[in-house]
CSV table of C-alpha atoms in Angstrom, one decimal:
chain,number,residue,atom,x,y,z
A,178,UNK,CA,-3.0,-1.5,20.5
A,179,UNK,CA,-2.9,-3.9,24.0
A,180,UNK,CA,-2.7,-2.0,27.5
A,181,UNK,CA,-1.9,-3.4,31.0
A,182,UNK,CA,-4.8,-4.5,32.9
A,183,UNK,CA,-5.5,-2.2,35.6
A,184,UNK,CA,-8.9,-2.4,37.0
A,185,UNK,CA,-10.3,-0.9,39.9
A,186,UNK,CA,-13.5,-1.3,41.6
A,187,UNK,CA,-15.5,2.1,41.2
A,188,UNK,CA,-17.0,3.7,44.7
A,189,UNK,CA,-19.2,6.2,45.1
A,190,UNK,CA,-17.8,9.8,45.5
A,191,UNK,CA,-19.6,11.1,48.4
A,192,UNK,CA,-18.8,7.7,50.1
A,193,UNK,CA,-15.1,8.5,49.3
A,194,UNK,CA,-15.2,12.5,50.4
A,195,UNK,CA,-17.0,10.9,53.8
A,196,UNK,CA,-14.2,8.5,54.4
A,197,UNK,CA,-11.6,10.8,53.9
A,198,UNK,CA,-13.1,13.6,56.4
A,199,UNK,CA,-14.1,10.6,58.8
A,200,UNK,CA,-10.1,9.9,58.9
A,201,UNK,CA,-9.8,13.2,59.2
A,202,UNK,CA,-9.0,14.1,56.1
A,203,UNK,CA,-9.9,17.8,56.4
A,204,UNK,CA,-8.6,19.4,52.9
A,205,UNK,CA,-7.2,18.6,49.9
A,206,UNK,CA,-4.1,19.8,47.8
A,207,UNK,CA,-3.2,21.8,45.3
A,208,UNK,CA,-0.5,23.6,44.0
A,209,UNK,CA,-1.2,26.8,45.2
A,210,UNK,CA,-1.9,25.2,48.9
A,211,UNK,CA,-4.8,23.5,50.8
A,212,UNK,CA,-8.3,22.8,49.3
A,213,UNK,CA,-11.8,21.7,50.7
A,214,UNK,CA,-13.2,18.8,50.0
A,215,UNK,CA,-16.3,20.0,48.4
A,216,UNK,CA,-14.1,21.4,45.9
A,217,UNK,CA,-14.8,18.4,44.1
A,218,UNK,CA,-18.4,18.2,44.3
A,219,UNK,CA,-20.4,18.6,40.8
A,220,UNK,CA,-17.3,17.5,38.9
A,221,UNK,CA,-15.8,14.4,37.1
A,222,UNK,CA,-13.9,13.2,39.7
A,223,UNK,CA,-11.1,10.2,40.1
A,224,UNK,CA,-8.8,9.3,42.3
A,225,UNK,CA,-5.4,8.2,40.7
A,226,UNK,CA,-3.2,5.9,42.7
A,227,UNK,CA,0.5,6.5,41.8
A,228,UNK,CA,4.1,6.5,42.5
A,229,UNK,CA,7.1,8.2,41.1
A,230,UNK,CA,9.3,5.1,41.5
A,231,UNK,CA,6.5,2.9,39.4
A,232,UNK,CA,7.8,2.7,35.9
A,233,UNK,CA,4.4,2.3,34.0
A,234,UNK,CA,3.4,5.6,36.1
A,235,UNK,CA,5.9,7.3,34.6
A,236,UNK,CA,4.7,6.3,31.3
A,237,UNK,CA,1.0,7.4,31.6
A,238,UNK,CA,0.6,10.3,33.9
A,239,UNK,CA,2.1,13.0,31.3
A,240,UNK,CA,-1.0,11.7,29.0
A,241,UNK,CA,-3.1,12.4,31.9
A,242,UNK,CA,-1.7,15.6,32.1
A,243,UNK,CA,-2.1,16.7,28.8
A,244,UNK,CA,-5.9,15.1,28.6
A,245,UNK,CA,-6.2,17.1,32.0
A,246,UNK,CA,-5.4,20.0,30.5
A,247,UNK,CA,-7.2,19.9,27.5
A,248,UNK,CA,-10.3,18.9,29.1
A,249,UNK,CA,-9.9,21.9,31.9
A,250,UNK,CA,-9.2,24.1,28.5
A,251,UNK,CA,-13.1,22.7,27.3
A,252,UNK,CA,-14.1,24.4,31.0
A,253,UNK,CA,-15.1,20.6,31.3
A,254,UNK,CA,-15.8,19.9,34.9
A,255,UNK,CA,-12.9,17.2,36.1
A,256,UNK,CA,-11.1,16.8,39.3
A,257,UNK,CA,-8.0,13.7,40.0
A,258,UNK,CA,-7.2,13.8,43.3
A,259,UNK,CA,-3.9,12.2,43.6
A,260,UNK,CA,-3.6,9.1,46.1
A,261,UNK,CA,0.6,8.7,46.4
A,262,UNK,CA,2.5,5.9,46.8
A,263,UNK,CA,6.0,7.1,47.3
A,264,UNK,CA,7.8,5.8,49.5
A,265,UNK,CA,8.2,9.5,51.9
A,266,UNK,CA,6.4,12.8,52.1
A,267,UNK,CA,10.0,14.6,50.3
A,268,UNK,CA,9.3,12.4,47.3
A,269,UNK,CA,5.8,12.7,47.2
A,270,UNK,CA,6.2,16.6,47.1
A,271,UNK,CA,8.5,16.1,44.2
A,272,UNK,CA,6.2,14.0,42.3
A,273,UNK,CA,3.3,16.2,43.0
A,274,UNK,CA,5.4,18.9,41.4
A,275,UNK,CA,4.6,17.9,37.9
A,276,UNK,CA,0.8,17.1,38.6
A,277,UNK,CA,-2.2,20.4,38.2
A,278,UNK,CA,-4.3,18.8,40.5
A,279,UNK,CA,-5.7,17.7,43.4
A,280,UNK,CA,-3.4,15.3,46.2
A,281,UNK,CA,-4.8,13.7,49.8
A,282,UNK,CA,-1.9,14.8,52.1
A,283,UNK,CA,0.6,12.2,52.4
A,284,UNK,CA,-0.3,9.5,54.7
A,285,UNK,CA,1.4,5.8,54.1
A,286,UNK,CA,-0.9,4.6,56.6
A,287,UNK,CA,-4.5,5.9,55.0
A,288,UNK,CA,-2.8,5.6,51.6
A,289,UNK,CA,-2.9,2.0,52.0
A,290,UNK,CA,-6.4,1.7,53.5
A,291,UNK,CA,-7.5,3.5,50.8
A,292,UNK,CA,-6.3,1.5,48.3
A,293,UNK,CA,-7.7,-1.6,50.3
A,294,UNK,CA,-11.0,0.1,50.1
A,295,UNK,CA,-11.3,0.4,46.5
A,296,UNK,CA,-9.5,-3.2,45.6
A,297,UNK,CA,-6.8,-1.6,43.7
A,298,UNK,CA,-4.5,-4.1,42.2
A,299,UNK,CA,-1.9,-2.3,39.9
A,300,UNK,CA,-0.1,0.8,39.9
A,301,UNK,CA,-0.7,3.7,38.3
A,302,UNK,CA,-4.9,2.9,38.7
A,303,UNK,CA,-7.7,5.3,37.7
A,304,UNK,CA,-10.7,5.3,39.7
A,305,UNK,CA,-14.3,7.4,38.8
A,306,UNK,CA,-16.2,8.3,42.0
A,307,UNK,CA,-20.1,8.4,40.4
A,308,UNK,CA,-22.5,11.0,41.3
A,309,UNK,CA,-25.1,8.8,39.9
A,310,UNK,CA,-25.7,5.3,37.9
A,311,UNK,CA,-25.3,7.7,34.6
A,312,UNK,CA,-22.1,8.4,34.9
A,313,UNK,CA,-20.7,5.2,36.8
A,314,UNK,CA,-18.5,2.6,34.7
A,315,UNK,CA,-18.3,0.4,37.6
A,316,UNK,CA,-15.5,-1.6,37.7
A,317,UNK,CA,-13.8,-0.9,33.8
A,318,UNK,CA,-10.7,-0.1,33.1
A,319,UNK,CA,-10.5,3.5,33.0
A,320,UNK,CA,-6.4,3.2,32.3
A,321,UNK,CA,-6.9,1.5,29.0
A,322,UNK,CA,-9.8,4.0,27.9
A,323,UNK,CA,-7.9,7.1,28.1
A,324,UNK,CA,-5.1,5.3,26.0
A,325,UNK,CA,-7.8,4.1,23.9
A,326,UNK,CA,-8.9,7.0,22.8
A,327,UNK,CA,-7.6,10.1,25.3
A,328,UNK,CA,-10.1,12.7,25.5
A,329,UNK,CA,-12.7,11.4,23.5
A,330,UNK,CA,-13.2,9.0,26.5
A,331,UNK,CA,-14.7,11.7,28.8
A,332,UNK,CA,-16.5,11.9,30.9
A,333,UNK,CA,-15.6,8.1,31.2
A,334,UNK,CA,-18.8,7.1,31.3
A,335,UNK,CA,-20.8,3.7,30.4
A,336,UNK,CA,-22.9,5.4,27.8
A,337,UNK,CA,-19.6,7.0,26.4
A,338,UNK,CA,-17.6,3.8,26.4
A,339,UNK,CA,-20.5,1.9,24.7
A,340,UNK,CA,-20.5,4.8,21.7
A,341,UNK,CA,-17.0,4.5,21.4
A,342,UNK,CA,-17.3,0.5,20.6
A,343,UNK,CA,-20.1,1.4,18.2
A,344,UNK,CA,-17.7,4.2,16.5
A,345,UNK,CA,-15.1,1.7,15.9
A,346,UNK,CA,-17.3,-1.1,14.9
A,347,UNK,CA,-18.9,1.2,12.2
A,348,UNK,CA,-15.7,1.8,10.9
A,349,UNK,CA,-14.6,-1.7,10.7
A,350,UNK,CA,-17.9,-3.4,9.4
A,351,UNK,CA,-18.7,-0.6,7.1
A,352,UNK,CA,-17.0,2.9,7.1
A,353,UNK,CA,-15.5,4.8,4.2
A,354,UNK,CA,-12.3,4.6,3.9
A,355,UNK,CA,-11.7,8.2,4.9
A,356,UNK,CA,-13.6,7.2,8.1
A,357,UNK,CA,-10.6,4.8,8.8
A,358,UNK,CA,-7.4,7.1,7.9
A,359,UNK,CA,-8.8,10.6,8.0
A,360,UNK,CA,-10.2,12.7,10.7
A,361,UNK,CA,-11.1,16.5,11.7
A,362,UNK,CA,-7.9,18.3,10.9
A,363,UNK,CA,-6.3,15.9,8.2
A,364,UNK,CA,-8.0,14.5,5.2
A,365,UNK,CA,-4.5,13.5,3.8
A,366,UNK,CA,-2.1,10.8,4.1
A,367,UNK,CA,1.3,12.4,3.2
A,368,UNK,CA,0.9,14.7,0.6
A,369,UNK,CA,-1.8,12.3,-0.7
A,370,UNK,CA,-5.5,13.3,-0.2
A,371,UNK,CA,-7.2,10.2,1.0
A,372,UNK,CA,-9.8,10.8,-1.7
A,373,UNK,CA,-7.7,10.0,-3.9
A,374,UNK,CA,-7.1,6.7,-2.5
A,375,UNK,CA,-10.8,5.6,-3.0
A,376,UNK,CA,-11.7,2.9,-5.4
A,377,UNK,CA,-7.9,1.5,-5.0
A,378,UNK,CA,-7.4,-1.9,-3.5
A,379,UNK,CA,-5.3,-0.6,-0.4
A,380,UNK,CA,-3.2,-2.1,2.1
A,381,UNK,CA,-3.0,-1.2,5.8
A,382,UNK,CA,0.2,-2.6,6.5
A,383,UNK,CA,1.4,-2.7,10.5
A,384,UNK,CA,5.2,-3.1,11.2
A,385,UNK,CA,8.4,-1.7,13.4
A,386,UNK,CA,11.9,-1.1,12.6
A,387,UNK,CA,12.8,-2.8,16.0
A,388,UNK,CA,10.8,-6.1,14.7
A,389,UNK,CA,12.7,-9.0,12.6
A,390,UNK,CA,9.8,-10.8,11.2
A,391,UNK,CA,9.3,-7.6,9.7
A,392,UNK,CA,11.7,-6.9,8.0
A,393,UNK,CA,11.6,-10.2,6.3
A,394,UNK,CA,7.7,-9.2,5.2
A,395,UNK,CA,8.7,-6.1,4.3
A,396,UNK,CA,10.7,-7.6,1.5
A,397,UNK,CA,8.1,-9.7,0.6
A,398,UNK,CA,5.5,-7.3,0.4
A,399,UNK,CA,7.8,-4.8,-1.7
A,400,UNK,CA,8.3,-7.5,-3.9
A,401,UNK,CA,4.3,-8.1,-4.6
A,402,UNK,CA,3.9,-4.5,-4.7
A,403,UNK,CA,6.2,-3.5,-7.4
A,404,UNK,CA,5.4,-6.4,-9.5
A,405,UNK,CA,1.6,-5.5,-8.9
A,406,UNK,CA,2.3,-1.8,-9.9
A,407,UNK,CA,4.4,-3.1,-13.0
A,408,UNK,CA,2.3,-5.7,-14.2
A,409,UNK,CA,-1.6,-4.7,-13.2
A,410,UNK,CA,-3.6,-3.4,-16.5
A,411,UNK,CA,-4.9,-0.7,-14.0
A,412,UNK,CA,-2.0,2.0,-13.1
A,413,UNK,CA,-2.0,2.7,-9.3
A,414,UNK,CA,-4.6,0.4,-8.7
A,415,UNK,CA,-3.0,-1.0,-5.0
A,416,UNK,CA,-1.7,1.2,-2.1
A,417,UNK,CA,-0.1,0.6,1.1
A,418,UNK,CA,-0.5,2.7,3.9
A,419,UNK,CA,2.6,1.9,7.0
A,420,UNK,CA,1.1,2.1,10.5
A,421,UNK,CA,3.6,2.4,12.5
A,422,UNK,CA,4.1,0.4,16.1
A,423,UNK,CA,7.8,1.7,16.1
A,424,UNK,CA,8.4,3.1,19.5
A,425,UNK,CA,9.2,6.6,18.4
A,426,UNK,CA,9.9,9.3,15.9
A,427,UNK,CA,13.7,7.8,15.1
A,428,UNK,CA,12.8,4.5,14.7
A,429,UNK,CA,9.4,5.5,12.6
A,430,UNK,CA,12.0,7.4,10.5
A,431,UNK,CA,14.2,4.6,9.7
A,432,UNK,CA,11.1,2.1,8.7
A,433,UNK,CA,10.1,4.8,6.0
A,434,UNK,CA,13.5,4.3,4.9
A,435,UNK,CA,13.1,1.0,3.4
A,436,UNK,CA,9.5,1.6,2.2
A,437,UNK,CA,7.9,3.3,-1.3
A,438,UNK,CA,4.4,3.6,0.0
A,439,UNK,CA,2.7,6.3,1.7
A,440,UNK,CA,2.8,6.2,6.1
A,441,UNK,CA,0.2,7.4,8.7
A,442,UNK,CA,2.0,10.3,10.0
A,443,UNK,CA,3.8,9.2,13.5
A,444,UNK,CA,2.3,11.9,15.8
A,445,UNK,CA,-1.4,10.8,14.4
A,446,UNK,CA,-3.7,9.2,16.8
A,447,UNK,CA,-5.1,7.0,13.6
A,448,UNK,CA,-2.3,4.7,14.3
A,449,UNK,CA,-3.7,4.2,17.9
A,450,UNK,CA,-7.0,4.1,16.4
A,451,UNK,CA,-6.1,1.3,13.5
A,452,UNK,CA,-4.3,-0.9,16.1
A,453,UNK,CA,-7.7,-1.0,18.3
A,454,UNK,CA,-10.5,-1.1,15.1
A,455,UNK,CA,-8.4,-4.4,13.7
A,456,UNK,CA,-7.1,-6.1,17.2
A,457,UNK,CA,-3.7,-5.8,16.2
A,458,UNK,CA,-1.8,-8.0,18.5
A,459,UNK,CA,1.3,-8.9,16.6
A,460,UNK,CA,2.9,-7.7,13.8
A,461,UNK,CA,3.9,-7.7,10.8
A,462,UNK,CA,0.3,-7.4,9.8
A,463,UNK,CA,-1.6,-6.7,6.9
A,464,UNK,CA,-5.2,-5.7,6.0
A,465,UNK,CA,-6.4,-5.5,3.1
A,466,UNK,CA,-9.3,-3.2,1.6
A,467,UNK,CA,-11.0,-4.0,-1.5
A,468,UNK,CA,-11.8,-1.2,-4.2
A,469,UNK,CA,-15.7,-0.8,-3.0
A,470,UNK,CA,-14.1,0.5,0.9
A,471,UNK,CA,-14.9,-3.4,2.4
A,472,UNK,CA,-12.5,-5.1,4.9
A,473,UNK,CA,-11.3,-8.3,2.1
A,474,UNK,CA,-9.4,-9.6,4.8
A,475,UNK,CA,-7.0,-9.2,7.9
A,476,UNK,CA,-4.8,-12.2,7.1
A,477,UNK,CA,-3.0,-10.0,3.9
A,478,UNK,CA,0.6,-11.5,5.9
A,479,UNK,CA,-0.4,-14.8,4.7
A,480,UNK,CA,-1.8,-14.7,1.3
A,481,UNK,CA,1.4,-12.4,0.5
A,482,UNK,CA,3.7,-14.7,2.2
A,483,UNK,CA,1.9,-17.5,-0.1
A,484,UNK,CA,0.6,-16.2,-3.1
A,485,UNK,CA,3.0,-12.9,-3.3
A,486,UNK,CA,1.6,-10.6,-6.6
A,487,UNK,CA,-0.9,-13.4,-8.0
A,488,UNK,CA,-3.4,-13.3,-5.0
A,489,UNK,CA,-3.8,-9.3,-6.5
A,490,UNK,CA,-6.9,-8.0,-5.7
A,491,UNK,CA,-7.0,-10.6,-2.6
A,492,UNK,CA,-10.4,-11.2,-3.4
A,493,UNK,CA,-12.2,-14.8,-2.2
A,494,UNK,CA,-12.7,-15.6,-6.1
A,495,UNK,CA,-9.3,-14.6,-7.2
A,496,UNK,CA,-7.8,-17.2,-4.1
A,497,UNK,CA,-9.9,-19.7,-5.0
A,498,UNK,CA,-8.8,-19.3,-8.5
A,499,UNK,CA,-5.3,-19.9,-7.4
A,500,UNK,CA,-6.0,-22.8,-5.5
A,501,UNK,CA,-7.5,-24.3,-8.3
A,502,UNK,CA,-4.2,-23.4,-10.6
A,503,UNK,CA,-2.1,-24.9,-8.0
A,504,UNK,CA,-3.9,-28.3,-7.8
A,505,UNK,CA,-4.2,-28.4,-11.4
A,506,UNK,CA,-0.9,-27.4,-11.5
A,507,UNK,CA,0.5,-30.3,-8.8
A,508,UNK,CA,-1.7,-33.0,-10.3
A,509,UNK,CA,0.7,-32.6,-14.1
A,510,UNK,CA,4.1,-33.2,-11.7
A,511,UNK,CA,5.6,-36.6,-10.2
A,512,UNK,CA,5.2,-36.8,-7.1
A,513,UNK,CA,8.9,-37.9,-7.1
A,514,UNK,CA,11.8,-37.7,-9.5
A,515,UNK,CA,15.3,-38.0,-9.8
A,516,UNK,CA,17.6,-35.1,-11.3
A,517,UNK,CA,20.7,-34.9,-13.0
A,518,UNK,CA,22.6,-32.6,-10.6
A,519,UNK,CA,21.3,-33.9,-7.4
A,520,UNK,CA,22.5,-37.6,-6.1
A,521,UNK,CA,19.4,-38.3,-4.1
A,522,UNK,CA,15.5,-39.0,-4.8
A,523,UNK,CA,13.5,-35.5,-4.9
A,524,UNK,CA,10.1,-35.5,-4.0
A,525,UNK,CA,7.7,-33.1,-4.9
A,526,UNK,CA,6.5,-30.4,-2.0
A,527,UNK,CA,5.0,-26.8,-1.5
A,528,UNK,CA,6.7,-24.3,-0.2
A,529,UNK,CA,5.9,-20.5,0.8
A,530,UNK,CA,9.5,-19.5,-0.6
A,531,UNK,CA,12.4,-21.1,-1.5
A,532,UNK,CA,15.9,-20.3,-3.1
A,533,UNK,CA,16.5,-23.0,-6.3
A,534,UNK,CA,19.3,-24.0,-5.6
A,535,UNK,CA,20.0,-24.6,-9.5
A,536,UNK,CA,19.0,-21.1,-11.0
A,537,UNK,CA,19.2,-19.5,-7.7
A,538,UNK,CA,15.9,-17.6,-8.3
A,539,UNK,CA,13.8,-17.3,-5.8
A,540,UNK,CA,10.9,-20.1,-5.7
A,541,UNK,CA,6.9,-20.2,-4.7
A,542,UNK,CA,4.5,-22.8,-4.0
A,543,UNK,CA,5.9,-26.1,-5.6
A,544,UNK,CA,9.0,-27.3,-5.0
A,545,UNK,CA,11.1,-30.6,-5.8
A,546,UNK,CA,13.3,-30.9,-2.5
A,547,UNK,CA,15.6,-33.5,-1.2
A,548,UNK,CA,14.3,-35.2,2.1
A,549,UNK,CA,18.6,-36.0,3.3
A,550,UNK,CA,19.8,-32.4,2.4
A,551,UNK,CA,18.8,-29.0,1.6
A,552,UNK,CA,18.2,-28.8,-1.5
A,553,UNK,CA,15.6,-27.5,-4.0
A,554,UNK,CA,14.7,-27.3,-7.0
A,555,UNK,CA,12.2,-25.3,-9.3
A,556,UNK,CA,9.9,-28.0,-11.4
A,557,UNK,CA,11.2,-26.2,-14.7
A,558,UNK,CA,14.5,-27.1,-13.6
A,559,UNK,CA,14.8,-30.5,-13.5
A,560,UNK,CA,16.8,-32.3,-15.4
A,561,UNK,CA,15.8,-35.9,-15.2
A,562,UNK,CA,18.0,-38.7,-15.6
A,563,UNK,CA,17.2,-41.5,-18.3
């Protein structure tokens, strides 16, 4: 999924520690009280510049805190030291409140040098002092890595970021397909073992309640499914799996409402995981799997929308097929005609989905339609006048 941009440029930690005791900076703070400075020597250190009144703060530091935690759990070696940018010391004690680590003391004045010094742009903005080249990711985004992938992005390094990509791209150019919904702790989706799900033509299929467009995909897509599972020689041969962009467990609850297939449970970071391996930038979206555990193709909206149950199994050779039917299909009807319950000239078009207005069935690909009104008309029927 997309974060804000918050890039920082990264400086060196011993510069930093220097700095601060030049401007006479003698401790640090903690909860318990006051701190040296070498306490952060040795360690994974970054400085997090925040404020209580800054809304997308509020948002990401209780992830920090629980990645914080976790990773002091590990006896990993991290330190944040908390750079504030409330707007008084009373409300920067409050806000430090809810923080387990390190704070400068609350200066407005150094605050704000400080933040000159390390070209911070946005608020809230992660900065890793380096030790050494190793473990520098000079000027990265340090914000979007942790809500990338939360603590499998320490120790925020270059070399770590870089195996990250090559994780994901694995997964996308030729993982299994429990690579892509599984992970250490669940090998299920729902009360469905995603073993059982191999050799199926599956869908990964991302929506939200709160979205319109898709709810009117949803419909479509229900409709292809059922006729799929219905008319396919091979029982169960398609899936959908929901991954959820629903903006919590309510409205994730009320999707699953309207849906027959199996869901990517809500708490699971797989959804987080899906959204970044396919680039999902808008939704609805659909991507489809083929039976061998290959990517067919991340445009599944589309050919649905078009094609509904016929594209089934979405394959390159099964669309071209169709486009072949449909031409073949186009070239045996006028391009215009006249029909006996309409009073003007209907000309011959292709349409996604329509409504006839005649049988009022619903209506794919070609479509006799009136250019002055809105009307259409299935090509069986027309009833043409002599």
């Amino acid at each position: 999924m997309a974060v804000p941009n918050y890039q920082a440029k990264c400086m060196d930690s011993r510069n930093i520690l220097t700095i601060l005791a030049a401007e006479g900076v003698q401790f640090l703070l903690s909860g318990e009280g006051k701190v040296p400075l070498s306490s952060c020597y040795g360690k994974t250190t970054c400085l997090l510049f925040s404020a209580n009144w800054c809304r997308p703060c509020k948002t990401f530091i209780p992830k920090l805190v629980q990645l914080y935690d976790t990773l002091r759990a590990r006896y990993e070696k991290i330190e944040i030291v908390f750079v504030s940018f409330d707007h008084n010391e009373n409300e920067f004690k409050e806000n430090f409140k809810s923080m387990p680590w390190l704070a400068v003391p609350f200066d407005v004045n150094f605050n704000r040098r400080l933040l000159n010094m390390c070209h911070v742009k946005h608020l809230p903005s992660l900065i890793p002092l380096t030790w050494d080249e190793i473990t520098s990711i000079d000027q990265e985004d340090l914000i979007g890595l942790i809500e990338d992938h939360g603590v499998e992005a320490f120790p925020f390094t270059r070399s770590r970021r870089e195996e990250l990509k090559a994780i994901d791209a694995a997964k996308l150019e030729g993982g299994t397909l429990e690579d892509l919904l599984a992970h250490e702790g669940r090998n299920h989706v729902e009360n469905k073992d995603v073993s059982d799900l191999v050799g199926k033509t599956i869908g990964l299929y991302f929506g939200a309640h709160w979205c319109p467009p898709c709810h009117t995909f949803n419909s479509q897509l229900l409709e292809a499914y059922n006729e799929i599972m219905t008319t396919s020689k091979e029982q169960n041969c398609f899936e959908i799996i929901f991954i959820s962009t629903d903006r919590d467990l309510y409205e994730f609850d009320l999707s699953l409402k309207s849906m027959p297939w199996f869901a990517i449970p809500y708490l699971d970071k797989t959804r987080r995981d899906l959204c970044r391996i396919f680039s999902i930038k808008a939704i609805p979206s659909l991507v489809l799997i083929g039976e061998d555990g290959k990517i067919v193709g991340t445009n599944g909206r589309a050919i649905i929308s078009l094609y509904g149950a016929k594209a089934f199994p979405f394959t390159q050779s099964k669309l071209g097929e169709l486009e072949v039917a449909l031409e073949k299909e186009g070239d045996s009807l006028p391009r215009h005609t006249k029909d006996t319950k309409h009073e003007h000239l209907l000309k011959l078009d292709m349409a996604k989905a329509y409504v006839c207005d005649s049988c009022k069935q619903r209506g794919r690909f070609w479509v006799f339609s009136c250019d002055l009104c809105d009307y259409d008309l299935h090509p069986t029927c027309i009833e043409e006048t002599s």
